[in-house]
Tab-separated table of C-alpha atoms in Angstrom:
chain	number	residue	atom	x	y	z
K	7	UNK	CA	74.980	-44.940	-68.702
K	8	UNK	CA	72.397	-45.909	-66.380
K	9	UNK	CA	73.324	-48.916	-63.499
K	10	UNK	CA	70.139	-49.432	-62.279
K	11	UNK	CA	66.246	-50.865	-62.939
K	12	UNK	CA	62.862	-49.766	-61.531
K	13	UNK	CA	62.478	-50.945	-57.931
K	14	UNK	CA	58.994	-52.629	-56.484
K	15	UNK	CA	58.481	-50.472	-54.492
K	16	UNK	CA	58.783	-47.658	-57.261
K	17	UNK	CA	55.542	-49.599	-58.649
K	18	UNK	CA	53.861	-49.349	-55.336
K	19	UNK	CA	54.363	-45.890	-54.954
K	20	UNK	CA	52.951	-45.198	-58.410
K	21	UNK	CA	49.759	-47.265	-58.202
K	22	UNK	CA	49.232	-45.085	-54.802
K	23	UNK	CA	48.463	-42.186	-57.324
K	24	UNK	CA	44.459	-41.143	-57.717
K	25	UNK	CA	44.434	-38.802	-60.798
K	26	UNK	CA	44.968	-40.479	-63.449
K	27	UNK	CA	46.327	-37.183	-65.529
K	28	UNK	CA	46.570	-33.348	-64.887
K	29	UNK	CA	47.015	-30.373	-66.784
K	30	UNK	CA	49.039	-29.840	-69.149
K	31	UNK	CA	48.463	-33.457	-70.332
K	32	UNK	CA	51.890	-33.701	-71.027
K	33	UNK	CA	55.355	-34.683	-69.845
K	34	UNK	CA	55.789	-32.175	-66.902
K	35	UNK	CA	52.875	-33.067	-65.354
K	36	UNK	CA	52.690	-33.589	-61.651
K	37	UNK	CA	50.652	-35.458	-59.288
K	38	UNK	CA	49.995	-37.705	-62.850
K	39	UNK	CA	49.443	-41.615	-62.924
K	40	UNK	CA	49.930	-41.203	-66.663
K	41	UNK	CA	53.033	-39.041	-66.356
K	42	UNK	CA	54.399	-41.607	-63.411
K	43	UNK	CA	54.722	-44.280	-64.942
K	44	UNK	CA	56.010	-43.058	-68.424
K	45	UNK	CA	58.947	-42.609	-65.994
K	46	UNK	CA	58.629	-38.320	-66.843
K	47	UNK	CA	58.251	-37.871	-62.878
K	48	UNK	CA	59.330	-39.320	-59.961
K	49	UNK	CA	57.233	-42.362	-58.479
K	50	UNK	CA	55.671	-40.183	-55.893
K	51	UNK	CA	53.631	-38.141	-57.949
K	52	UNK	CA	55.911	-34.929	-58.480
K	53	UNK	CA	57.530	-33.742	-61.489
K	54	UNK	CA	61.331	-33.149	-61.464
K	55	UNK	CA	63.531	-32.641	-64.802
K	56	UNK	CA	65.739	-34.779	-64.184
K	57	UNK	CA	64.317	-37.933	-63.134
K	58	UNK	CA	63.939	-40.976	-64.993
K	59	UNK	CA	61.898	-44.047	-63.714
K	60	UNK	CA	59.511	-46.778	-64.380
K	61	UNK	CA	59.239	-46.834	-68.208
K	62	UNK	CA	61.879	-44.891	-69.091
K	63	UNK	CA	64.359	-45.649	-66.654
K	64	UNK	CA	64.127	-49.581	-68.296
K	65	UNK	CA	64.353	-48.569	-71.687
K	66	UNK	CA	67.933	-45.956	-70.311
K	67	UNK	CA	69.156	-49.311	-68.831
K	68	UNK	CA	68.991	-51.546	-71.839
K	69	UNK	CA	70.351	-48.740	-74.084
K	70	UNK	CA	71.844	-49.496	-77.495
K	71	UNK	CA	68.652	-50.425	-79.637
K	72	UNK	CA	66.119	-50.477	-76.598
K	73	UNK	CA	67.065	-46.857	-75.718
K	74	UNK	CA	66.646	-45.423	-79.307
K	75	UNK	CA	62.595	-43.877	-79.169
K	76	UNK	CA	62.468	-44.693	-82.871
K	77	UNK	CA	64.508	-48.528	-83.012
K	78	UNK	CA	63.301	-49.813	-79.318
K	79	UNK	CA	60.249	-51.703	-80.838
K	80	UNK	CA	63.050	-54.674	-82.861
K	81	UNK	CA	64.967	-55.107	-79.124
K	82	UNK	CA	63.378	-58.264	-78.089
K	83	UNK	CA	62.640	-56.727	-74.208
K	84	UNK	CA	60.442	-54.328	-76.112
K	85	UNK	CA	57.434	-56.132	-75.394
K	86	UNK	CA	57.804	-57.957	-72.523
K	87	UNK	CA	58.877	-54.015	-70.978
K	88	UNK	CA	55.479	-53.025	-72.318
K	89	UNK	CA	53.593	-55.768	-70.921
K	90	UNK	CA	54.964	-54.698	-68.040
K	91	UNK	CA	53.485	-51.563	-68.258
K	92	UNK	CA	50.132	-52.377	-69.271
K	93	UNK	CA	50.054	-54.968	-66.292
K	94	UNK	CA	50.546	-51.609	-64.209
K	95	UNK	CA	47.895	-49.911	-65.831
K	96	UNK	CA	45.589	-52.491	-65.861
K	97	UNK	CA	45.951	-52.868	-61.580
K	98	UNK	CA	45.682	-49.322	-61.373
K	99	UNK	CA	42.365	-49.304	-63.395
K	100	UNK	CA	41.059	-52.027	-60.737
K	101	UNK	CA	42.423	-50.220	-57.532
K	102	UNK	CA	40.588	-47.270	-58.029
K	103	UNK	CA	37.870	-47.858	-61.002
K	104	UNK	CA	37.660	-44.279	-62.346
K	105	UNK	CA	35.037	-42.960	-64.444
K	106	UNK	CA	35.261	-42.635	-68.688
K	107	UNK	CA	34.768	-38.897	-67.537
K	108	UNK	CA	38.302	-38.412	-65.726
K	109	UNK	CA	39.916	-39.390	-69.516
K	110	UNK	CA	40.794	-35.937	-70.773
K	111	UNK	CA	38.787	-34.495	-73.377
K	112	UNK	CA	41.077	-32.266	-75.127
K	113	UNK	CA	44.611	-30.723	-75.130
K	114	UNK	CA	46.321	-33.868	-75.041
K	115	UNK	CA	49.218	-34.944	-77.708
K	116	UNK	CA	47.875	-35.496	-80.844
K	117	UNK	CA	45.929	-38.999	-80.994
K	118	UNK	CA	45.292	-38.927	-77.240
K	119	UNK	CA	41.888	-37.326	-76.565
K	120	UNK	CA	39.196	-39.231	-74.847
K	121	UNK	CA	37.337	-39.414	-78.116
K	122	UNK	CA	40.221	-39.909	-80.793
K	123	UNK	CA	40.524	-43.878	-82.295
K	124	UNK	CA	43.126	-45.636	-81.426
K	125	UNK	CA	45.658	-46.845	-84.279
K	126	UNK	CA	45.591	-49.285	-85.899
K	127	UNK	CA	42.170	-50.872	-84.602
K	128	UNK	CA	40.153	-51.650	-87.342
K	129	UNK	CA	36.580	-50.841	-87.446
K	130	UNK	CA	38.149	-47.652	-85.081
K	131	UNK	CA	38.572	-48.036	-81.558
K	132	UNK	CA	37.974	-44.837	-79.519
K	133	UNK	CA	40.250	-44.294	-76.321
K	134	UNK	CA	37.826	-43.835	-74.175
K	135	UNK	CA	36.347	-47.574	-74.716
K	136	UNK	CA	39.475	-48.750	-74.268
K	137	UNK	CA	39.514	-47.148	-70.612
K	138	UNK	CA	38.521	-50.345	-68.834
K	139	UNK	CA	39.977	-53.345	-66.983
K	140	UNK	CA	41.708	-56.377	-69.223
K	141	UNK	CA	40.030	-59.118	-67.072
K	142	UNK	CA	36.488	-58.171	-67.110
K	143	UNK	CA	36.369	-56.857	-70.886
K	144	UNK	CA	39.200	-57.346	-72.898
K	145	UNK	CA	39.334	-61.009	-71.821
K	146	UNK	CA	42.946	-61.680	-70.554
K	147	UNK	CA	44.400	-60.755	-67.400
K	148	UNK	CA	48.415	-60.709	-65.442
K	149	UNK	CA	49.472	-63.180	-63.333
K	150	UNK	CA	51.684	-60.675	-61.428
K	151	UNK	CA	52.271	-60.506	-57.597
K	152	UNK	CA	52.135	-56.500	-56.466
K	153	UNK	CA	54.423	-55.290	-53.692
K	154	UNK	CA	52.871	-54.591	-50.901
K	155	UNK	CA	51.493	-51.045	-49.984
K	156	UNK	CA	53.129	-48.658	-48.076
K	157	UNK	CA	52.120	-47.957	-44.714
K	158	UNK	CA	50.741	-44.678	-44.444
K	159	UNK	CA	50.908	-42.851	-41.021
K	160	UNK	CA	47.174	-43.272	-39.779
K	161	UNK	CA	47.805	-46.987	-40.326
K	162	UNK	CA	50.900	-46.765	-38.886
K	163	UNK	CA	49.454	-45.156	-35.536
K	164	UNK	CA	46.552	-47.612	-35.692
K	165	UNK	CA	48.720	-50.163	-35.910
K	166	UNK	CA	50.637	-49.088	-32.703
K	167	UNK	CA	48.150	-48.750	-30.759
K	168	UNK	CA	46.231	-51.886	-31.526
K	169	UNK	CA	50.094	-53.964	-30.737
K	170	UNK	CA	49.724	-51.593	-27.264
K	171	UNK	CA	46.333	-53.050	-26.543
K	172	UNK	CA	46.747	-56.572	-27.498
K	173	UNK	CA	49.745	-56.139	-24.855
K	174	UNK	CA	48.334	-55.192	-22.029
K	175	UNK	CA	45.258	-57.177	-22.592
K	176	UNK	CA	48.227	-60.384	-22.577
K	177	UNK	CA	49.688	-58.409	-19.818
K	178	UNK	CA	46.409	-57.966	-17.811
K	179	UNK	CA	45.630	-61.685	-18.494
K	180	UNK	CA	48.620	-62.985	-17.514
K	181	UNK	CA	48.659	-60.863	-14.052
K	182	UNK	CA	44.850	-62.349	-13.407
K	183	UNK	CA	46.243	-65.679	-13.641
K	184	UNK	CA	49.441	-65.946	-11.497
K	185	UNK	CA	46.732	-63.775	-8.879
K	186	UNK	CA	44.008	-66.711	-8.835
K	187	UNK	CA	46.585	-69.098	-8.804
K	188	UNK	CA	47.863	-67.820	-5.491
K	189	UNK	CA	44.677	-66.991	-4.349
K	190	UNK	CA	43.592	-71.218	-5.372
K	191	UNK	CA	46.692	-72.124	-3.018
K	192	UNK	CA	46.340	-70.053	-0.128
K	193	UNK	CA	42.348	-71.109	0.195
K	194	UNK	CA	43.919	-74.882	0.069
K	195	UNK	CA	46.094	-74.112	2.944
K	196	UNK	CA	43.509	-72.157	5.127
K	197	UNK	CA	42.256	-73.701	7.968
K	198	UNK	CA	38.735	-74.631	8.653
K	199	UNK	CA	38.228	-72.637	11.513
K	200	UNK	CA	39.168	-68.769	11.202
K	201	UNK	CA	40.783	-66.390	13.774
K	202	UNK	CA	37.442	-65.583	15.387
K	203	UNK	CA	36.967	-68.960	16.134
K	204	UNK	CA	40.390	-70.339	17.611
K	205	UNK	CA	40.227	-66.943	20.120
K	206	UNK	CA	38.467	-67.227	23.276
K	207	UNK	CA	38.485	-66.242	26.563
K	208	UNK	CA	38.654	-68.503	29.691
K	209	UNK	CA	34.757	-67.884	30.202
K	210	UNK	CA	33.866	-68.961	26.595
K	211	UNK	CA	36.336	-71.911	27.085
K	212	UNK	CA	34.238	-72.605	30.332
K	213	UNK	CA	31.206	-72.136	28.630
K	214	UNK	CA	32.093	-74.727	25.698
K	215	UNK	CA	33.628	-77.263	28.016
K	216	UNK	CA	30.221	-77.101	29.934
K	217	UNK	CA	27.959	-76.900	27.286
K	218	UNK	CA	30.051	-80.156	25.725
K	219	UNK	CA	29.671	-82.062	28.881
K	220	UNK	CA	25.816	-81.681	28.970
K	221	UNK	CA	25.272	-82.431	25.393
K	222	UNK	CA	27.163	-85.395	26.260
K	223	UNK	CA	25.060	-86.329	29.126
K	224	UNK	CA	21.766	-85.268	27.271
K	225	UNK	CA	23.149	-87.185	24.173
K	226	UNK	CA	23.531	-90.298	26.385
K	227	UNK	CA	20.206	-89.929	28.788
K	228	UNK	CA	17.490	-88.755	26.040
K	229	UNK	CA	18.818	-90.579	22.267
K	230	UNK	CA	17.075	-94.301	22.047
K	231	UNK	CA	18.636	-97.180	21.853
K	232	UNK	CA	19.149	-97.679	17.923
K	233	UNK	CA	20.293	-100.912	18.276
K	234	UNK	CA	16.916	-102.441	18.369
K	235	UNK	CA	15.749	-100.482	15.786
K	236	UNK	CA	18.429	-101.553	13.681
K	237	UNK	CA	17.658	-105.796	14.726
K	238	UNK	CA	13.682	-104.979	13.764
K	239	UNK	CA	14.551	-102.722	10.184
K	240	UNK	CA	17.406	-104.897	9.274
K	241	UNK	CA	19.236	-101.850	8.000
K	242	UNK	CA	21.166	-98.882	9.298
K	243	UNK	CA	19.347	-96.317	10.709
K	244	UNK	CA	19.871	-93.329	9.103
K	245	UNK	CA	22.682	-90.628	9.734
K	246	UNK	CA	20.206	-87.715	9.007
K	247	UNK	CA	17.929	-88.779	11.995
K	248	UNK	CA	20.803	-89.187	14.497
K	249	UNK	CA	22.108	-85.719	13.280
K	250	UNK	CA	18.315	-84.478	13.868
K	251	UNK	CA	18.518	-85.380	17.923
K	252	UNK	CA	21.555	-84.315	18.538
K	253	UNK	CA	21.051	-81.225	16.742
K	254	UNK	CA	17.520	-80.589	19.089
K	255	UNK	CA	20.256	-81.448	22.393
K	256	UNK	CA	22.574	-78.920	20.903
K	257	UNK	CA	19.540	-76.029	20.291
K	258	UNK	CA	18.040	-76.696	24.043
K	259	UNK	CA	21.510	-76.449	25.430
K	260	UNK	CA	22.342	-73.213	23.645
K	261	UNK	CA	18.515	-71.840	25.420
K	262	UNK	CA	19.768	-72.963	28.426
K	263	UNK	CA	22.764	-70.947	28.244
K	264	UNK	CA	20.591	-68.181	27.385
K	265	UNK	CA	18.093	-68.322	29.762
K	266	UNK	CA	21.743	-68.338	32.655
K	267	UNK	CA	22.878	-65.072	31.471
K	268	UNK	CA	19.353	-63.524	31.377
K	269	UNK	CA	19.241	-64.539	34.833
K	270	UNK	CA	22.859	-63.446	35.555
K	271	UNK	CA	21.319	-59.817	34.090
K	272	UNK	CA	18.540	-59.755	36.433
K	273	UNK	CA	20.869	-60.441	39.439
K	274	UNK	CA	22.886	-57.946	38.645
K	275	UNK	CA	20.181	-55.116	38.248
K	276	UNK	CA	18.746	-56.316	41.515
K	277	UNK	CA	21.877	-55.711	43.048
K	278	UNK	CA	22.456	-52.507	41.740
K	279	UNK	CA	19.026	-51.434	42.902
K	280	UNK	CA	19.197	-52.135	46.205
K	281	UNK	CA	22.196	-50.238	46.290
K	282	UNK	CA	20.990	-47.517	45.476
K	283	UNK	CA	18.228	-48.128	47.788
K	284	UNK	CA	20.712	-48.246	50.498
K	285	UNK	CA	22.096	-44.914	49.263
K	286	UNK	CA	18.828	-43.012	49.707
K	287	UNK	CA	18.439	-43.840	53.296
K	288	UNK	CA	21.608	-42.871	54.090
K	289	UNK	CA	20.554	-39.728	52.304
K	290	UNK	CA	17.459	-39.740	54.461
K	291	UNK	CA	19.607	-40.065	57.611
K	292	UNK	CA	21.383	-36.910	56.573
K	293	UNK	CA	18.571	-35.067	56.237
K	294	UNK	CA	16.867	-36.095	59.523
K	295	UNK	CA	20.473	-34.840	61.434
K	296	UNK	CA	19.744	-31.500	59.574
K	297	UNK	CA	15.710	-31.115	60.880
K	298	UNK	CA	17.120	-31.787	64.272
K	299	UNK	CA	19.643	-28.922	63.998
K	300	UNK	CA	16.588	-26.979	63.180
K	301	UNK	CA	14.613	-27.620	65.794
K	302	UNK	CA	17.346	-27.052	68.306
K	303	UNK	CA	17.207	-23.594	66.570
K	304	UNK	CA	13.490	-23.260	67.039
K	305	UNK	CA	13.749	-24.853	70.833
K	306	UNK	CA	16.377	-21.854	71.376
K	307	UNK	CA	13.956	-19.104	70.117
K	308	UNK	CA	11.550	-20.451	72.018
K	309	UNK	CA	12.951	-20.041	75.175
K	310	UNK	CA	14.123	-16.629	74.521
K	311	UNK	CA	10.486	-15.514	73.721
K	312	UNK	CA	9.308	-17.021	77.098
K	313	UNK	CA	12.012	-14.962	78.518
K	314	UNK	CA	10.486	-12.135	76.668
K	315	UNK	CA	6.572	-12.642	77.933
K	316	UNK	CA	5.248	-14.646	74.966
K	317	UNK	CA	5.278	-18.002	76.284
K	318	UNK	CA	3.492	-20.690	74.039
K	319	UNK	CA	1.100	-22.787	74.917
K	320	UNK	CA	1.969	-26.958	74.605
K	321	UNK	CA	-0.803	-26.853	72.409
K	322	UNK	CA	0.655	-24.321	69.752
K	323	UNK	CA	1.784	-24.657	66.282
K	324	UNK	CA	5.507	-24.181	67.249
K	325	UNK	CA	5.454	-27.168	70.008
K	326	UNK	CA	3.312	-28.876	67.367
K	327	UNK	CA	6.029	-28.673	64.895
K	328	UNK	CA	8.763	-29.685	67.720
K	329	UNK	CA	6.679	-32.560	68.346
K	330	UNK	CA	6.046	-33.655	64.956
K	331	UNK	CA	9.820	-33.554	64.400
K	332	UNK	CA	10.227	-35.633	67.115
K	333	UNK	CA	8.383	-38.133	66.055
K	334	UNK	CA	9.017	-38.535	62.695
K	335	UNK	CA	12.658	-39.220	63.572
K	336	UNK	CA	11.306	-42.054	65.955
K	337	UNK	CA	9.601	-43.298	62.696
K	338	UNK	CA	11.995	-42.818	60.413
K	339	UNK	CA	14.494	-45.327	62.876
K	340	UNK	CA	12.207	-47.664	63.037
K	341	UNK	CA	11.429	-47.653	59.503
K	342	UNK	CA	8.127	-46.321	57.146
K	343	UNK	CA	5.430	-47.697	54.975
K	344	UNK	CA	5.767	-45.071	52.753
K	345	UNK	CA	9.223	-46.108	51.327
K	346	UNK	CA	7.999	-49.482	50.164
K	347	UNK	CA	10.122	-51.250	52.869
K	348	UNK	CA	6.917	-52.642	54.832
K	349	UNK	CA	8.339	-50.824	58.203
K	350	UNK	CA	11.794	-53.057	57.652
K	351	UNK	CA	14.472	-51.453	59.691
K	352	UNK	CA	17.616	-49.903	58.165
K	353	UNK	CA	19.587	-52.166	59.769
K	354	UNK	CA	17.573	-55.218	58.687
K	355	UNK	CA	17.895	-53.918	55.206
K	356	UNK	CA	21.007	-53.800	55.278
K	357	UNK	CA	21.511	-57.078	56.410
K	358	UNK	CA	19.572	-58.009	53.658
K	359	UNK	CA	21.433	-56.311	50.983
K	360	UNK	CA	24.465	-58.052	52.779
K	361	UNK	CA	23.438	-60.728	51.934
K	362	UNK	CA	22.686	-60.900	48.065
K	363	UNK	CA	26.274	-58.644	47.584
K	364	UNK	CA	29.089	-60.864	49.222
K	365	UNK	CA	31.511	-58.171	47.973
K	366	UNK	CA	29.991	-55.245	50.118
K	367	UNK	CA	30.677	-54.416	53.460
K	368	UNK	CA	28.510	-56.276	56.107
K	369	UNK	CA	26.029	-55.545	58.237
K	370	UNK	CA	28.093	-55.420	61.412
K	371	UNK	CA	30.329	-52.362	60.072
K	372	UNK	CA	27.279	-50.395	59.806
K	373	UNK	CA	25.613	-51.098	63.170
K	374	UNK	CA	27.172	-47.843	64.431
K	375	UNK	CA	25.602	-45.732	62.036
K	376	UNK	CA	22.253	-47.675	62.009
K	377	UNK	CA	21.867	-48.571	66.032
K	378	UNK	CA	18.938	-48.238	67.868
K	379	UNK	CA	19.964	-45.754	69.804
K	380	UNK	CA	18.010	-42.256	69.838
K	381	UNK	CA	20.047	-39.468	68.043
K	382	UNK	CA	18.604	-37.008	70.152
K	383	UNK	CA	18.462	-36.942	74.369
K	384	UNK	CA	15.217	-36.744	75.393
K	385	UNK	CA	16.282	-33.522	77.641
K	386	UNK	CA	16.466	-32.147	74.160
K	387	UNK	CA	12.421	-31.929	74.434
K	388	UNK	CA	11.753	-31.114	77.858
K	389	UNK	CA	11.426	-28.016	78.618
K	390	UNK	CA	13.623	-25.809	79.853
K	391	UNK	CA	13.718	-24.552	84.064
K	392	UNK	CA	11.633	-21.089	84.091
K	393	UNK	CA	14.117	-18.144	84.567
K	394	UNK	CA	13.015	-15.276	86.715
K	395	UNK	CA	12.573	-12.169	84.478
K	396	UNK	CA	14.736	-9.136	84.438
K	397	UNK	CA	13.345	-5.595	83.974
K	398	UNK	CA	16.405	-4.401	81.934
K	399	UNK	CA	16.444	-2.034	79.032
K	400	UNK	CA	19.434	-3.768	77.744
K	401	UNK	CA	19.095	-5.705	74.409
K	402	UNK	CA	19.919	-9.613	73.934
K	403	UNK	CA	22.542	-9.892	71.823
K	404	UNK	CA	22.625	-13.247	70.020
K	405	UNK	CA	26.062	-14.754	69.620
């Protein structure tokens, strides 16, 4: 005896079915709307022997009259269980609107081919015109509320992932918030002035304090008195033409500034010039101690050649060349035009240069190095006592 009835989702299942019948057209058909919900196979679609469901599984469950083939029709269920039925039929019909063509044509039970009438329709009735939905042609329709479908897996993974989305869109949304809401408090407590504004050094301090002082001063020497322009108008002046003066004191205080340390720059390069300056003559007194070395050499060969017979004449191009030594280290001591110096002394330059650059040494410590006193004896150019000449075979050796 059977304990149970159809279940809804037993009906879902079956209206999920797309052919409407398959070969053989009979009871053990598979994959058969038809066949389904007879209750011959199993909701799904596939045939199995011993399943019962739908249709026939009601008619096992009433038993007694209802589950006699031939005495079901005088159990009072009878038709409501058929109603039933054709309510399922009828939503299948409108789920998937098949074709007259998908009605088989032949090999069906006797009575059922898409062409036989239908009994006991009177003028006859063919099954195929009866293969249509109630509401739109028969003129009655079910007030019945389906199950839901079943979920099939695309829908299922579409699902997911469009639950995944919507989460970290709430997620993402949520984050953006709390971070401008941080951000909204932090700019509230930031203070006016940044970091590269409250540091400064003790010149830029010096700077400010200075450059406050004489905006102050030109504020209070240059701005008219407003007062009497304010008796004459009868009104306020306005704020805009106060902020336009002191904004002109402000702009020629910041060229002044400028025009300081453009001067500052100048200085310095000055200084750093004449230095240099200073170096090269130093240089030049080097070299002049070297030209004097050489003409010791060439006052030394001289004498040995007079000692030898070849005495030169005053005249000559090697007392020439002593001579012109000798006095271009008398002008070099006393200065030349050539250097751009005007014929100022080293030691006057110096002074000079002393002067500009309290940080260098004075003049005094180099008044040793710079005196006026002649680097070379003037014995150095006379000439030397005439030696009385040996007739010797022996060679000079030079040490």
């Amino acid at each position: 005896m059977v304990q149970r009835l159809p279940e809804a989702q037993d009906v879902a299942a079956c209206l999920e079915i797309n052919a409407f019948d398959t070969p053989p057209f009979y009871s053990t058909s598979s994959e058969s709307f038809r066949n389904s919900v007879e209750g011959y196979s199993a909701p799904q679609g596939n045939y199995d022997p011993a399943v019962r469901s739908l249709h026939n599984l009601a008619h096992l469950f009433l038993n007694g009259t209802g589950g006699q083939t031939h005495l079901s029709p005088n159990d009072p269920i009878f038709v409501l269980l058929h109603t039933f039925t054709d309510a399922i039929f009828d939503e299948w019909l409108r789920r998937h609107s098949p074709e007259a063509s998908i009605y088989p044509l032949e090999n069906t039970p006797i009575g059922h081919n898409r062409e036989f009438n239908m009994v006991p329709f009177w003028p006859p009735v063919t099954n195929a015109e009866m293969f249509v939905t109630a509401s739109e042609n028969l003129g009655y329709s079910y007030e019945v509320e389906w199950p839901a479908r079943p979920l099939t897996l695309t829908q299922i993974i579409t699902v997911t992932v469009v639950a995944a989305l919507i989460v970290v869109a709430i997620i993402f949304a949520a984050a953006t918030c709390v971070i401008r809401s941080r951000s909204y408090r932090s700019e509230g407590r930031r203070p006016l002035l940044g970091d590269q504004y409250q540091r400064y050094d003790d010149h830029d301090k010096t700077q400010s304090i200075t450059c406050g002082s004489e905006l102050l001063m030109m504020k209070m020497d240059e701005l008219p008195d407003f007062r009497d322009v304010e008796n004459k108008l009868g009104r306020k002046v306005p704020e805009s033409l106060i902020r336009s003066f002191t904004g002109e004191a402000a702009i020629r205080c910041s060229e002044s500034h400028a025009r300081a340390d453009d001067l500052n720059t100048l200085n310095n390069k000055i200084r750093f010039l004449r230095q240099q300056m200073a170096h090269l003559r130093s240089i030049d007194v080097k070299l002049m101690h070297q030209l004097l070395s050489i003409n010791e050499g060439i006052e030394s060969i001289r004498w040995v050649m007079e000692e030898r017979g070849g005495v030169a004449s005053r005249e000559g191009s090697l007392t020439g060349s002593l001579y012109s030594l000798s006095d271009s280290q008398d002008a070099s001591q006393q200065g030349s035009c050539s250097d751009g110096l005007d014929g100022i002394s080293v030691g006057s330059y110096l002074d000079t240069l002393g002067e500009d650059d309290p940080e260098n040494d004075s003049p005094s410590d180099l008044t040793d190095s710079f005196s006026n006193k002649p680097v070379v004896e003037e014995e150095t150019f006379k000439k030397a006592p005439h030696r009385p000449r040996v007739e010797t075979d022996e060679y000079y050796c030079f040490g």
